[in-house]
Structures are given as C-alpha cells and as structure tokens.
Amino acid sequence: MGRKDISERIIVQKYGGSSLSNSDKIQKIAQSIIKKKNTGDLLVIVVSAMGNSTDELVKLANVVTGNKSSSPREMDVLLSTGELVSSALMSMVLNSNNCAAVSLNGIQAGIHTDLTHGSARISNIKTDRIISEIKKDKVVIIAGFQGFSEGGDITTLGRGGSDTSAVALAIALRAKRCEIYTDVEGIYTTDPRLENSARKIKEINFNEMLEMASLGAKMNPRSIELASLNNMPIYVSSTFSESDGTLIHGGKNMEDINPITGIAVEHNVSKVSVIGIEDKPGVAAGLLKPLSDQGISVDVIVQNSSVNGNTDFTFTISESDLNKATELIKTQKTVIFNKIVTGVGLSKVSLVGTGMQNSPGYAAKMFKILSNENVNIDMITTSEIRITVIIKSSFVEVAVKNLHKAFDLDKLN
Ligand code: ASP
Ligand code: MG
C-alpha cells in the first residue's frame, strides 16, 4: 500500500467519555469498530477518558494538595492518564476479539504541542508510527487530549480537548473524514429541551457550526476552527444509535430551502453599563484591557453615540465573571466615568444561517416576531450570518418557540 492509498481509506473516529463510561459500552464500541474495519476502512480511533474520570482526577489532585494549586506540569501528567486507561482497554477488547489493535499515547502518536500546560496547542503531528501500525493492519487507538512539548513533557489540550486531537489527527493523516461519536444524535435546529419540534440538521457548514456550537452535540469550537481551516469534514453522530447524524463541512448552504439553519441560545449572560464616560480615543481599550488581562472574555459590546461629549458603554460577560469585572472597572485608572449599572438574568438568542447573507429583512422579521410576544430586546448585534439579541432569560422559551416556527425550522427538509 502506498501512502496515498492508505490516506484515502483512513477514517478517524473519536469516542467521547460518556460513550466509554463502562465495560459494556467499550465492548459495544469494539464490535462496531470491527464491523467497520471489515468493510475495508483503515481506522484510527481517538478516545476520551471514561465517563467523568477526568473530573475525578481533578478532585484527587485537590484532595492530596489540600486545594492548593498544583504544578501545571504534574497536573498534565495526572490528567493524561484518564485517556490512557480507555485506550488500553479498547485495544485489549479488540485484540481479544481477534481484531489486531494497538494503543498509543500522545508521545507515541507523535503529537507535538507548545509548552502551555493545561491548554497546549498542537504544533504538528509526526505520523510515522501511526502509519507503520496501520500498515501492519492494526486498528490504532490513540489517547485523546494529550501531546508532548519540545522538552518531552506531557501536555494536555484543555478540557474537552479530544475533539481537537481527533480533527488534528485526521488532518495530519489526510483522512477521508473525522467522525465524532457522542451521546446525542447530532446538531439540532435549536435546543430540544427548549423546543420539542427542534430537528436534527443533516448538513451544516463550518461557519454556521461555529455560531451554533452550543447546540445539541457540544463540539469544542477549537476543533471546528481547525477543521474549517483545513477543510476536514466532521460527521457527528450518536455512538449507540443507528440513526444518521450531522455532517459539518465546507460546502455552501446558499441553495438550501431554509436560509436559517438554527437558533443558538446561551444562558447566564450579564451586562455591565459604564455610564457617563468622556467620548475620546482610548476609552474602550482602557475599560476592556484590564478584563482581558484577567482572562475575562467580553461578548456583545455597544457604545452609544455621544451627547455633549459624553457617552455610555455597555458590554455582556458571563454571569460568573460579573463581580470580578465590575471590580476591575472600578479600580482601573485610565477612564473616568459617572457610574456602573449591571444587569443579570439575561440570555443570548441568535438566529444563524448562511442564507441570510446579503438578504435584507431577516432582522426586521426577527424583531417583529419578538415584539408580537412582548419580548423586550436589551441589546442587538449581528455578523454576516447571525442576528443576536440579548433578552431577559424568562423570555427565552417564548422567543425560541416563536422564532423556530416563524422561520420554518420545524419543517423537515
Ligand atoms: N477527558 C478530557 C475532559 O474531560 C478530554 C475530553 O473529554 O475531550 O476534558
Ligand atoms: Mg469529555
């Protein structure tokens, strides 16, 4: 087999922690891997840690240190073990079923990263070992979520990082596609818990998926960005169900019957308004720099046009960052202001769809639907393929229901 013939047959499959939470599940997955292998595919399997075992390891670290923060290097050594357990077990089960398999950790799989322990980024993957195992006709089981730095230390990619491992491996191996198996069946038009007519989306493009990452199958946005940059299609599906999942790819959805793909919802949003600031250069930077220095990400930002040289500046952040953010703004020295007003109990509702691009009228229609239901809009922001409103959380259900219906998202296509 030449390298190209191999690539054309490789499929990378990733199994999430909830799909691997006990031995029955591991055995079931092994059976479906064997079935797939018998069709002639060359399989590279990326596994997460079993169930909640990564959380358990975090707790264990807290217990032994008495909640003192541990060295990031040792924390990565510890957390990387969760994935080792599942990779070894999966390989054992396959071998005991006469399917040749081998487990590889991040180092053996050649996954090079930078040195940022706890949130390392993959710099490149040297695939020689993986390819040589594939040539021996083995199913290669790779521990997700980990790699190693230039100095040879184990690193982890950040919580939920094994999606990124899988996509990066698929790209490095020039695989046909990357398949993510999880406990939900795919990506939905909106959160099925909010709206029971939410339906599974067959295909979605990368940009839409990035806007919708909060829906249904929670894919790590970093893995979608990576797939998008390298045009690697991702198929998201349920591990234990036969029904079709969602294909995320680079294709255009412009010709879709539905110009709107879905409604994304984010809860626990709060807002900060800084009232009565002088309208001059450097104000926005002066207010937001202290927050970014502390790793607080600011989302929707609105600045009013000024009256008599004075203006108001409002932004949203996640509720858990609110106290810290207001404190930072009060103590910063660059911007003089009159007062700070905060608001909690807010949510973000976004209409997402590539088909909205260059077609006016969607925003007006959205606002009309909300006003018909007496939903007051707090803030508005848009991108080319998204219209977002910030509203009171108590309005979310009625907003989603009515938007879902008015934009025909409940109709099958
Ligand atoms: N086991 C790791 C975590 O729980 C990585 C992953 O599941 O993707 O964050
Ligand atoms: Mg996980």
Short mmCIF file of C-alpha atoms and ligand atoms in Angstrom, two decimals:
data_model
loop_
_atom_site.label_atom_id
_atom_site.label_comp_id
_atom_site.label_asym_id
_atom_site.label_seq_id
_atom_site.Cartn_x
_atom_site.Cartn_y
_atom_site.Cartn_z
CA MET A 1 0.00 0.00 0.00
CA GLY A 2 1.38 3.44 -0.92
CA ARG A 3 0.94 6.39 1.42
CA LYS A 4 -1.80 7.86 -0.78
CA ASP A 5 -3.79 4.62 -0.99
CA ILE A 6 -3.62 4.45 2.78
CA SER A 7 -4.83 8.02 3.33
CA GLU A 8 -7.78 7.51 1.05
CA ARG A 9 -9.02 4.73 3.29
CA ILE A 10 -8.34 6.23 6.72
CA ILE A 11 -11.25 7.28 8.90
CA VAL A 12 -10.59 8.88 12.27
CA GLN A 13 -13.28 8.15 14.84
CA LYS A 14 -13.47 9.80 18.24
CA TYR A 15 -15.47 8.38 21.14
CA GLY A 16 -16.40 10.71 23.99
CA GLY A 17 -16.20 9.96 27.70
CA SER A 18 -19.92 9.27 28.16
CA SER A 19 -19.76 6.62 25.40
CA LEU A 20 -16.91 4.87 27.22
CA SER A 21 -18.20 5.03 30.77
CA ASN A 22 -18.30 1.25 31.43
CA SER A 23 -17.03 -2.05 30.07
CA ASP A 24 -20.32 -2.89 28.31
CA LYS A 25 -20.09 0.30 26.31
CA ILE A 26 -16.45 -0.30 25.45
CA GLN A 27 -17.33 -3.78 24.22
CA LYS A 28 -20.22 -2.46 22.12
CA ILE A 29 -18.00 0.16 20.51
CA ALA A 30 -15.36 -2.50 19.81
CA GLN A 31 -17.98 -4.53 17.94
CA SER A 32 -18.89 -1.59 15.73
CA ILE A 33 -15.19 -0.88 15.10
CA ILE A 34 -14.71 -4.49 13.97
CA LYS A 35 -17.73 -4.26 11.68
CA LYS A 36 -16.42 -1.07 10.14
CA LYS A 37 -12.93 -2.47 9.72
CA ASN A 38 -14.35 -5.45 7.84
CA THR A 39 -15.71 -3.07 5.20
CA GLY A 40 -12.12 -2.16 4.31
CA ASP A 41 -11.74 1.14 6.15
CA LEU A 42 -8.46 1.83 7.94
CA LEU A 43 -9.38 3.02 11.40
CA VAL A 44 -7.68 5.41 13.74
CA ILE A 45 -9.67 5.68 16.97
CA VAL A 46 -9.31 8.59 19.37
CA VAL A 47 -10.67 8.04 22.87
CA SER A 48 -11.57 10.34 25.77
CA ALA A 49 -11.28 9.37 29.40
CA MET A 50 -14.02 7.04 30.73
CA GLY A 51 -17.13 8.87 31.98
CA ASN A 52 -16.26 11.59 34.47
CA SER A 53 -12.83 10.24 35.24
CA THR A 54 -11.05 13.48 34.30
CA ASP A 55 -13.19 15.33 36.87
CA GLU A 56 -12.30 12.64 39.41
CA LEU A 57 -8.61 13.16 38.73
CA VAL A 58 -9.01 16.92 39.24
CA LYS A 59 -10.73 16.23 42.57
CA LEU A 60 -8.00 13.84 43.59
CA ALA A 61 -5.36 16.50 42.94
CA ASN A 62 -7.33 18.91 45.13
CA VAL A 63 -7.55 16.35 47.89
CA VAL A 64 -3.86 15.47 48.02
CA THR A 65 -2.75 19.11 47.91
CA GLY A 66 -5.46 20.40 50.26
CA ASN A 67 -6.84 22.57 47.45
CA LYS A 68 -3.56 24.34 46.81
CA SER A 69 -2.97 24.81 43.13
CA SER A 70 -0.66 22.11 41.79
CA SER A 71 2.14 22.47 39.30
CA PRO A 72 0.68 22.62 35.78
CA ARG A 73 3.25 20.07 34.62
CA GLU A 74 2.20 17.47 37.19
CA MET A 75 -1.47 18.25 36.61
CA ASP A 76 -1.00 17.32 32.94
CA VAL A 77 0.78 14.10 33.86
CA LEU A 78 -2.17 13.22 36.07
CA LEU A 79 -4.97 14.24 33.68
CA SER A 80 -3.38 12.46 30.72
CA THR A 81 -3.82 9.12 32.49
CA GLY A 82 -7.61 9.08 32.02
CA GLU A 83 -7.25 8.70 28.26
CA LEU A 84 -4.51 6.07 28.67
CA VAL A 85 -6.94 3.87 30.57
CA SER A 86 -9.57 3.95 27.83
CA SER A 87 -7.07 3.47 25.00
CA ALA A 88 -5.52 0.42 26.65
CA LEU A 89 -8.91 -1.11 27.47
CA MET A 90 -10.25 -0.53 23.96
CA SER A 91 -7.16 -2.12 22.44
CA MET A 92 -7.43 -5.14 24.78
CA VAL A 93 -11.06 -5.72 23.87
CA LEU A 94 -10.32 -5.52 20.14
CA ASN A 95 -7.37 -7.89 20.41
CA SER A 96 -9.36 -10.37 22.46
CA ASN A 97 -11.91 -10.37 19.62
CA ASN A 98 -9.18 -11.22 17.11
CA CYS A 99 -9.01 -7.72 15.74
CA ALA A 100 -5.37 -6.56 15.83
CA ALA A 101 -5.11 -3.23 17.64
CA VAL A 102 -2.50 -1.12 19.40
CA SER A 103 -2.87 1.76 21.84
CA LEU A 104 -0.65 4.84 21.51
CA ASN A 105 -0.25 7.70 23.96
CA GLY A 106 0.28 11.29 22.79
CA ILE A 107 4.06 10.88 22.63
CA GLN A 108 3.95 7.61 20.72
CA ALA A 109 1.39 9.10 18.34
CA GLY A 110 3.82 11.96 17.59
CA ILE A 111 1.53 14.77 18.75
CA HIS A 112 3.82 17.77 19.29
CA THR A 113 2.46 20.74 21.20
CA ASP A 114 3.66 24.01 22.66
CA LEU A 115 4.50 24.25 26.34
CA THR A 116 1.26 25.69 27.67
CA HIS A 117 0.34 23.06 30.23
CA GLY A 118 -3.41 22.72 30.62
CA SER A 119 -4.25 24.33 27.29
CA ALA A 120 -1.49 23.31 24.92
CA ARG A 121 -1.84 23.87 21.19
CA ILE A 122 -0.81 21.23 18.69
CA SER A 123 2.15 22.39 16.60
CA ASN A 124 2.46 19.33 14.34
CA ILE A 125 1.93 15.60 14.27
CA LYS A 126 4.61 13.19 13.10
CA THR A 127 2.52 10.32 11.82
CA ASP A 128 5.25 7.73 11.09
CA ARG A 129 4.42 5.43 13.98
CA ILE A 130 0.68 5.58 13.30
CA ILE A 131 1.22 4.82 9.61
CA SER A 132 3.53 1.91 10.37
CA GLU A 133 0.93 0.39 12.71
CA ILE A 134 -1.76 0.85 10.08
CA LYS A 135 0.48 -0.92 7.57
CA LYS A 136 0.61 -3.85 9.99
CA ASP A 137 -3.17 -3.92 9.60
CA LYS A 138 -3.79 -2.77 13.15
CA VAL A 139 -6.57 -0.55 14.42
CA VAL A 140 -4.71 2.31 16.09
CA ILE A 141 -6.23 3.56 19.34
CA ILE A 142 -4.91 6.97 20.33
CA ALA A 143 -5.31 8.63 23.72
CA GLY A 144 -7.02 11.97 23.01
CA PHE A 145 -6.50 15.28 24.81
CA GLN A 146 -2.71 14.91 25.10
CA GLY A 147 0.59 15.55 23.38
CA PHE A 148 4.10 16.48 24.39
CA SER A 149 6.22 19.58 24.39
CA GLU A 150 9.63 20.12 22.82
CA GLY A 151 11.28 19.26 26.11
CA GLY A 152 9.45 15.91 26.14
CA ASP A 153 6.92 16.73 28.84
CA ILE A 154 3.33 15.55 28.64
CA THR A 155 0.84 18.30 27.86
CA THR A 156 -2.96 18.39 27.70
CA LEU A 157 -5.05 20.43 25.28
CA GLY A 158 -7.65 21.85 27.68
CA ARG A 159 -10.94 20.32 28.84
CA GLY A 160 -12.90 18.77 26.01
CA GLY A 161 -9.67 18.67 24.00
CA SER A 162 -10.01 15.22 22.48
CA ASP A 163 -12.27 16.59 19.70
CA THR A 164 -9.29 18.71 18.72
CA SER A 165 -6.98 15.66 18.89
CA ALA A 166 -9.28 13.78 16.52
CA VAL A 167 -9.58 16.58 13.97
CA ALA A 168 -5.83 17.30 14.07
CA LEU A 169 -5.04 13.60 13.52
CA ALA A 170 -7.49 13.40 10.63
CA ILE A 171 -5.79 16.38 9.01
CA ALA A 172 -2.26 15.08 9.59
CA LEU A 173 -3.20 11.64 8.23
CA ARG A 174 -5.11 13.22 5.32
CA ALA A 175 -8.03 11.02 6.30
CA LYS A 176 -11.30 10.79 4.40
CA ARG A 177 -13.15 12.30 7.30
CA CYS A 178 -13.33 12.66 11.04
CA GLU A 179 -16.25 11.08 12.88
CA ILE A 180 -17.21 12.22 16.37
CA TYR A 181 -19.35 9.79 18.36
CA THR A 182 -21.15 11.13 21.38
CA ASP A 183 -24.33 10.74 23.44
CA VAL A 184 -26.51 12.98 21.28
CA GLU A 185 -27.52 12.24 17.71
CA GLY A 186 -26.13 15.34 16.05
CA ILE A 187 -26.67 19.07 15.74
CA TYR A 188 -30.21 20.41 16.19
CA THR A 189 -32.04 23.47 14.87
CA THR A 190 -32.33 24.61 18.47
CA ASP A 191 -32.03 23.21 21.97
CA PRO A 192 -34.52 20.30 22.04
CA ARG A 193 -35.10 20.94 25.75
CA LEU A 194 -36.50 24.38 24.89
CA GLU A 195 -38.46 23.45 21.79
CA ASN A 196 -39.72 19.95 21.12
CA SER A 197 -40.09 20.48 17.38
CA ALA A 198 -36.32 21.03 17.14
CA ARG A 199 -34.99 18.73 14.46
CA LYS A 200 -31.66 17.24 13.60
CA ILE A 201 -29.72 19.04 10.88
CA LYS A 202 -28.35 16.78 8.10
CA GLU A 203 -25.62 19.14 6.94
CA ILE A 204 -24.21 22.35 8.26
CA ASN A 205 -21.21 24.37 7.16
CA PHE A 206 -18.26 25.23 9.38
CA ASN A 207 -19.16 28.89 9.89
CA GLU A 208 -22.71 28.09 10.92
CA MET A 209 -21.46 25.35 13.21
CA LEU A 210 -19.12 27.77 14.94
CA GLU A 211 -22.08 30.04 15.67
CA MET A 212 -24.17 27.08 16.80
CA ALA A 213 -21.55 25.20 18.80
CA SER A 214 -23.76 25.49 21.86
CA LEU A 215 -26.48 23.31 20.35
CA GLY A 216 -27.06 19.58 20.71
CA ALA A 217 -23.72 17.87 20.34
CA LYS A 218 -21.36 20.17 22.16
CA MET A 219 -18.34 20.23 19.90
CA ASN A 220 -15.27 22.05 21.04
CA PRO A 221 -15.19 25.26 18.91
CA ARG A 222 -11.43 24.93 18.55
CA SER A 223 -11.86 21.63 16.73
CA ILE A 224 -14.33 23.21 14.32
CA GLU A 225 -11.99 26.09 13.57
CA LEU A 226 -9.22 23.61 12.89
CA ALA A 227 -11.44 21.52 10.61
CA SER A 228 -12.61 24.64 8.81
CA LEU A 229 -9.07 25.91 8.18
CA ASN A 230 -8.09 22.55 6.72
CA ASN A 231 -11.39 21.67 5.11
CA MET A 232 -11.73 18.39 7.01
CA PRO A 233 -15.36 17.22 7.10
CA ILE A 234 -16.67 16.13 10.51
CA TYR A 235 -19.54 13.73 10.98
CA VAL A 236 -21.21 13.97 14.40
CA SER A 237 -23.39 11.08 15.44
CA SER A 238 -24.64 9.09 18.40
CA THR A 239 -22.47 6.15 19.48
CA PHE A 240 -25.26 3.73 20.19
CA SER A 241 -27.99 4.75 17.74
CA GLU A 242 -28.35 3.74 14.13
CA SER A 243 -29.91 7.00 13.00
CA ASP A 244 -27.96 9.43 10.83
CA GLY A 245 -26.04 12.27 12.43
CA THR A 246 -24.94 15.68 11.13
CA LEU A 247 -22.22 16.34 8.58
CA ILE A 248 -20.22 19.53 9.20
CA HIS A 249 -18.35 20.56 6.10
CA GLY A 250 -17.11 23.46 4.00
CA GLY A 251 -19.86 23.33 1.40
CA LYS A 252 -22.11 26.29 0.79
CA ASN A 253 -25.64 26.12 2.05
CA MET A 254 -26.80 29.06 -0.05
CA GLU A 255 -29.21 26.93 -2.07
CA ASP A 256 -30.85 25.45 0.98
CA ILE A 257 -34.59 25.66 1.14
CA ASN A 258 -34.20 27.17 4.58
CA PRO A 259 -31.96 30.23 4.73
CA ILE A 260 -31.92 29.95 8.52
CA THR A 261 -30.11 26.94 9.93
CA GLY A 262 -30.87 27.25 13.60
CA ILE A 263 -31.34 29.24 16.76
CA ALA A 264 -28.49 29.23 19.26
CA VAL A 265 -29.11 30.02 22.91
CA GLU A 266 -26.66 30.96 25.61
CA HIS A 267 -27.74 31.32 29.23
CA ASN A 268 -26.23 33.08 32.25
CA VAL A 269 -25.36 36.30 30.47
CA SER A 270 -24.94 39.52 32.41
CA LYS A 271 -24.31 43.07 31.28
CA VAL A 272 -22.26 45.97 32.51
CA SER A 273 -23.03 49.56 31.54
CA VAL A 274 -20.46 52.22 32.24
CA ILE A 275 -22.42 55.47 32.26
CA GLY A 276 -21.17 58.98 31.59
CA ILE A 277 -17.74 58.45 30.11
CA GLU A 278 -15.90 61.02 28.10
CA ASP A 279 -16.09 60.36 24.35
CA LYS A 280 -12.43 60.27 23.37
CA PRO A 281 -9.91 57.80 21.92
CA GLY A 282 -8.72 55.04 24.25
CA VAL A 283 -11.88 54.70 26.32
CA ALA A 284 -12.93 51.25 25.06
CA ALA A 285 -9.40 49.94 25.32
CA GLY A 286 -8.97 51.45 28.78
CA LEU A 287 -12.10 49.71 30.07
CA LEU A 288 -11.60 46.33 28.44
CA LYS A 289 -7.84 45.82 28.71
CA PRO A 290 -7.89 45.08 32.46
CA LEU A 291 -10.58 42.46 31.81
CA SER A 292 -8.71 40.71 29.02
CA ASP A 293 -5.55 40.75 31.14
CA GLN A 294 -7.51 38.67 33.66
CA GLY A 295 -8.81 36.28 31.01
CA ILE A 296 -12.39 37.61 31.16
CA SER A 297 -13.93 37.49 27.70
CA VAL A 298 -16.34 40.20 26.76
CA ASP A 299 -19.02 39.37 24.24
CA VAL A 300 -21.55 41.87 22.87
CA ILE A 301 -20.26 45.46 23.01
CA VAL A 302 -22.38 48.56 22.41
CA GLN A 303 -21.30 52.18 22.64
CA ASN A 304 -23.89 54.89 22.21
CA SER A 305 -23.12 57.91 20.04
CA SER A 306 -22.22 60.76 22.32
CA VAL A 307 -24.35 63.64 23.53
CA ASN A 308 -22.39 66.71 24.73
CA GLY A 309 -19.15 64.73 24.58
CA ASN A 310 -20.46 62.08 26.96
CA THR A 311 -21.34 58.51 26.14
CA ASP A 312 -22.33 55.17 27.70
CA PHE A 313 -20.50 51.91 27.11
CA THR A 314 -22.25 48.55 27.60
CA PHE A 315 -20.98 45.00 27.24
CA THR A 316 -22.02 41.48 28.17
CA ILE A 317 -20.00 38.86 30.02
CA SER A 318 -20.80 35.54 31.57
CA GLU A 319 -22.55 35.83 34.94
CA SER A 320 -19.68 34.12 36.75
CA ASP A 321 -17.30 36.94 35.73
CA LEU A 322 -19.59 39.81 36.74
CA ASN A 323 -18.22 40.67 40.19
CA LYS A 324 -14.62 40.49 39.12
CA ALA A 325 -15.29 42.60 36.01
CA THR A 326 -17.07 45.42 37.87
CA GLU A 327 -14.29 45.48 40.44
CA LEU A 328 -11.67 45.77 37.71
CA ILE A 329 -13.51 48.64 36.07
CA LYS A 330 -13.90 50.49 39.36
CA THR A 331 -10.20 50.18 40.12
CA GLN A 332 -8.78 50.99 36.66
CA LYS A 333 -7.23 54.44 36.42
CA THR A 334 -7.45 55.37 32.70
CA VAL A 335 -11.16 56.06 32.17
CA ILE A 336 -13.24 58.46 34.23
CA PHE A 337 -16.95 57.64 34.42
CA ASN A 338 -20.06 58.56 36.30
CA LYS A 339 -21.43 55.17 37.41
CA ILE A 340 -21.68 51.47 36.66
CA VAL A 341 -25.03 49.75 36.19
CA THR A 342 -25.19 45.96 35.98
CA GLY A 343 -27.90 43.55 34.85
CA VAL A 344 -28.24 39.83 35.44
CA GLY A 345 -30.65 37.08 34.38
CA LEU A 346 -30.07 37.63 30.69
CA SER A 347 -29.70 35.25 27.76
CA LYS A 348 -28.43 35.46 24.24
CA VAL A 349 -30.59 34.22 21.38
CA SER A 350 -29.09 34.06 17.89
CA LEU A 351 -30.63 33.35 14.52
CA VAL A 352 -27.94 31.62 12.45
CA GLY A 353 -27.79 30.90 8.72
CA THR A 354 -25.54 31.46 5.74
CA GLY A 355 -28.65 32.14 3.66
CA MET A 356 -29.19 35.45 5.48
CA GLN A 357 -26.05 36.83 3.88
CA ASN A 358 -26.88 39.73 1.59
CA SER A 359 -30.62 39.27 2.04
CA PRO A 360 -32.24 42.09 3.97
CA GLY A 361 -35.35 41.60 6.02
CA TYR A 362 -34.36 38.86 8.42
CA ALA A 363 -33.54 41.22 11.27
CA ALA A 364 -36.78 43.14 10.85
CA LYS A 365 -38.75 39.90 10.77
CA MET A 366 -36.99 38.63 13.88
CA PHE A 367 -37.64 41.84 15.84
CA LYS A 368 -41.28 41.87 14.76
CA ILE A 369 -41.82 38.31 15.99
CA LEU A 370 -40.26 39.19 19.33
CA SER A 371 -42.32 42.33 19.72
CA ASN A 372 -45.53 40.41 18.93
CA GLU A 373 -44.72 38.34 22.02
CA ASN A 374 -43.88 41.43 24.08
CA VAL A 375 -40.26 40.39 24.36
CA ASN A 376 -38.13 43.41 25.08
CA ILE A 377 -34.74 43.42 23.35
CA ASP A 378 -31.90 44.62 25.52
CA MET A 379 -29.07 44.63 23.03
CA ILE A 380 -28.57 43.67 19.38
CA THR A 381 -25.52 42.56 17.47
CA THR A 382 -25.04 40.94 14.08
CA SER A 383 -22.49 39.18 11.92
CA GLU A 384 -22.88 38.26 8.24
CA ILE A 385 -24.59 35.00 9.12
CA ARG A 386 -26.08 35.76 12.54
CA ILE A 387 -28.50 38.13 14.28
CA THR A 388 -28.19 38.13 18.05
CA VAL A 389 -30.42 39.65 20.70
CA ILE A 390 -29.85 39.87 24.42
CA ILE A 391 -33.13 39.37 26.28
CA LYS A 392 -34.32 38.52 29.78
CA SER A 393 -33.90 34.79 30.44
CA SER A 394 -37.58 34.49 31.31
CA PHE A 395 -38.39 35.36 27.66
CA VAL A 396 -36.12 32.76 26.10
CA GLU A 397 -38.64 29.97 25.78
CA VAL A 398 -41.33 32.06 24.12
CA ALA A 399 -38.74 33.71 21.86
CA VAL A 400 -37.25 30.42 20.70
CA LYS A 401 -40.65 28.79 20.14
CA ASN A 402 -41.94 31.63 18.01
CA LEU A 403 -38.76 32.16 16.02
CA HIS A 404 -38.42 28.44 15.38
CA LYS A 405 -41.91 28.34 13.92
CA ALA A 406 -41.80 31.63 12.00
CA PHE A 407 -38.58 30.71 10.22
CA ASP A 408 -39.91 27.22 9.34
CA LEU A 409 -37.25 25.41 11.30
CA ASP A 410 -39.81 22.84 12.39
CA LYS A 411 -40.41 21.75 8.80
CA LEU A 412 -38.38 18.82 7.58
CA ASN A 413 -36.15 19.47 4.58
N1 ASP B 1 -11.12 13.85 29.17
C1 ASP B 1 -10.93 15.23 28.86
C2 ASP B 1 -12.00 16.07 29.51
O1 ASP B 1 -12.88 15.53 30.15
C3 ASP B 1 -10.86 15.49 27.39
C4 ASP B 1 -12.13 15.22 26.61
O2 ASP B 1 -13.05 14.60 27.11
O3 ASP B 1 -12.21 15.65 25.47
O4 ASP B 1 -11.97 17.25 29.42
MG MG B 2 -15.05 14.64 27.97
#
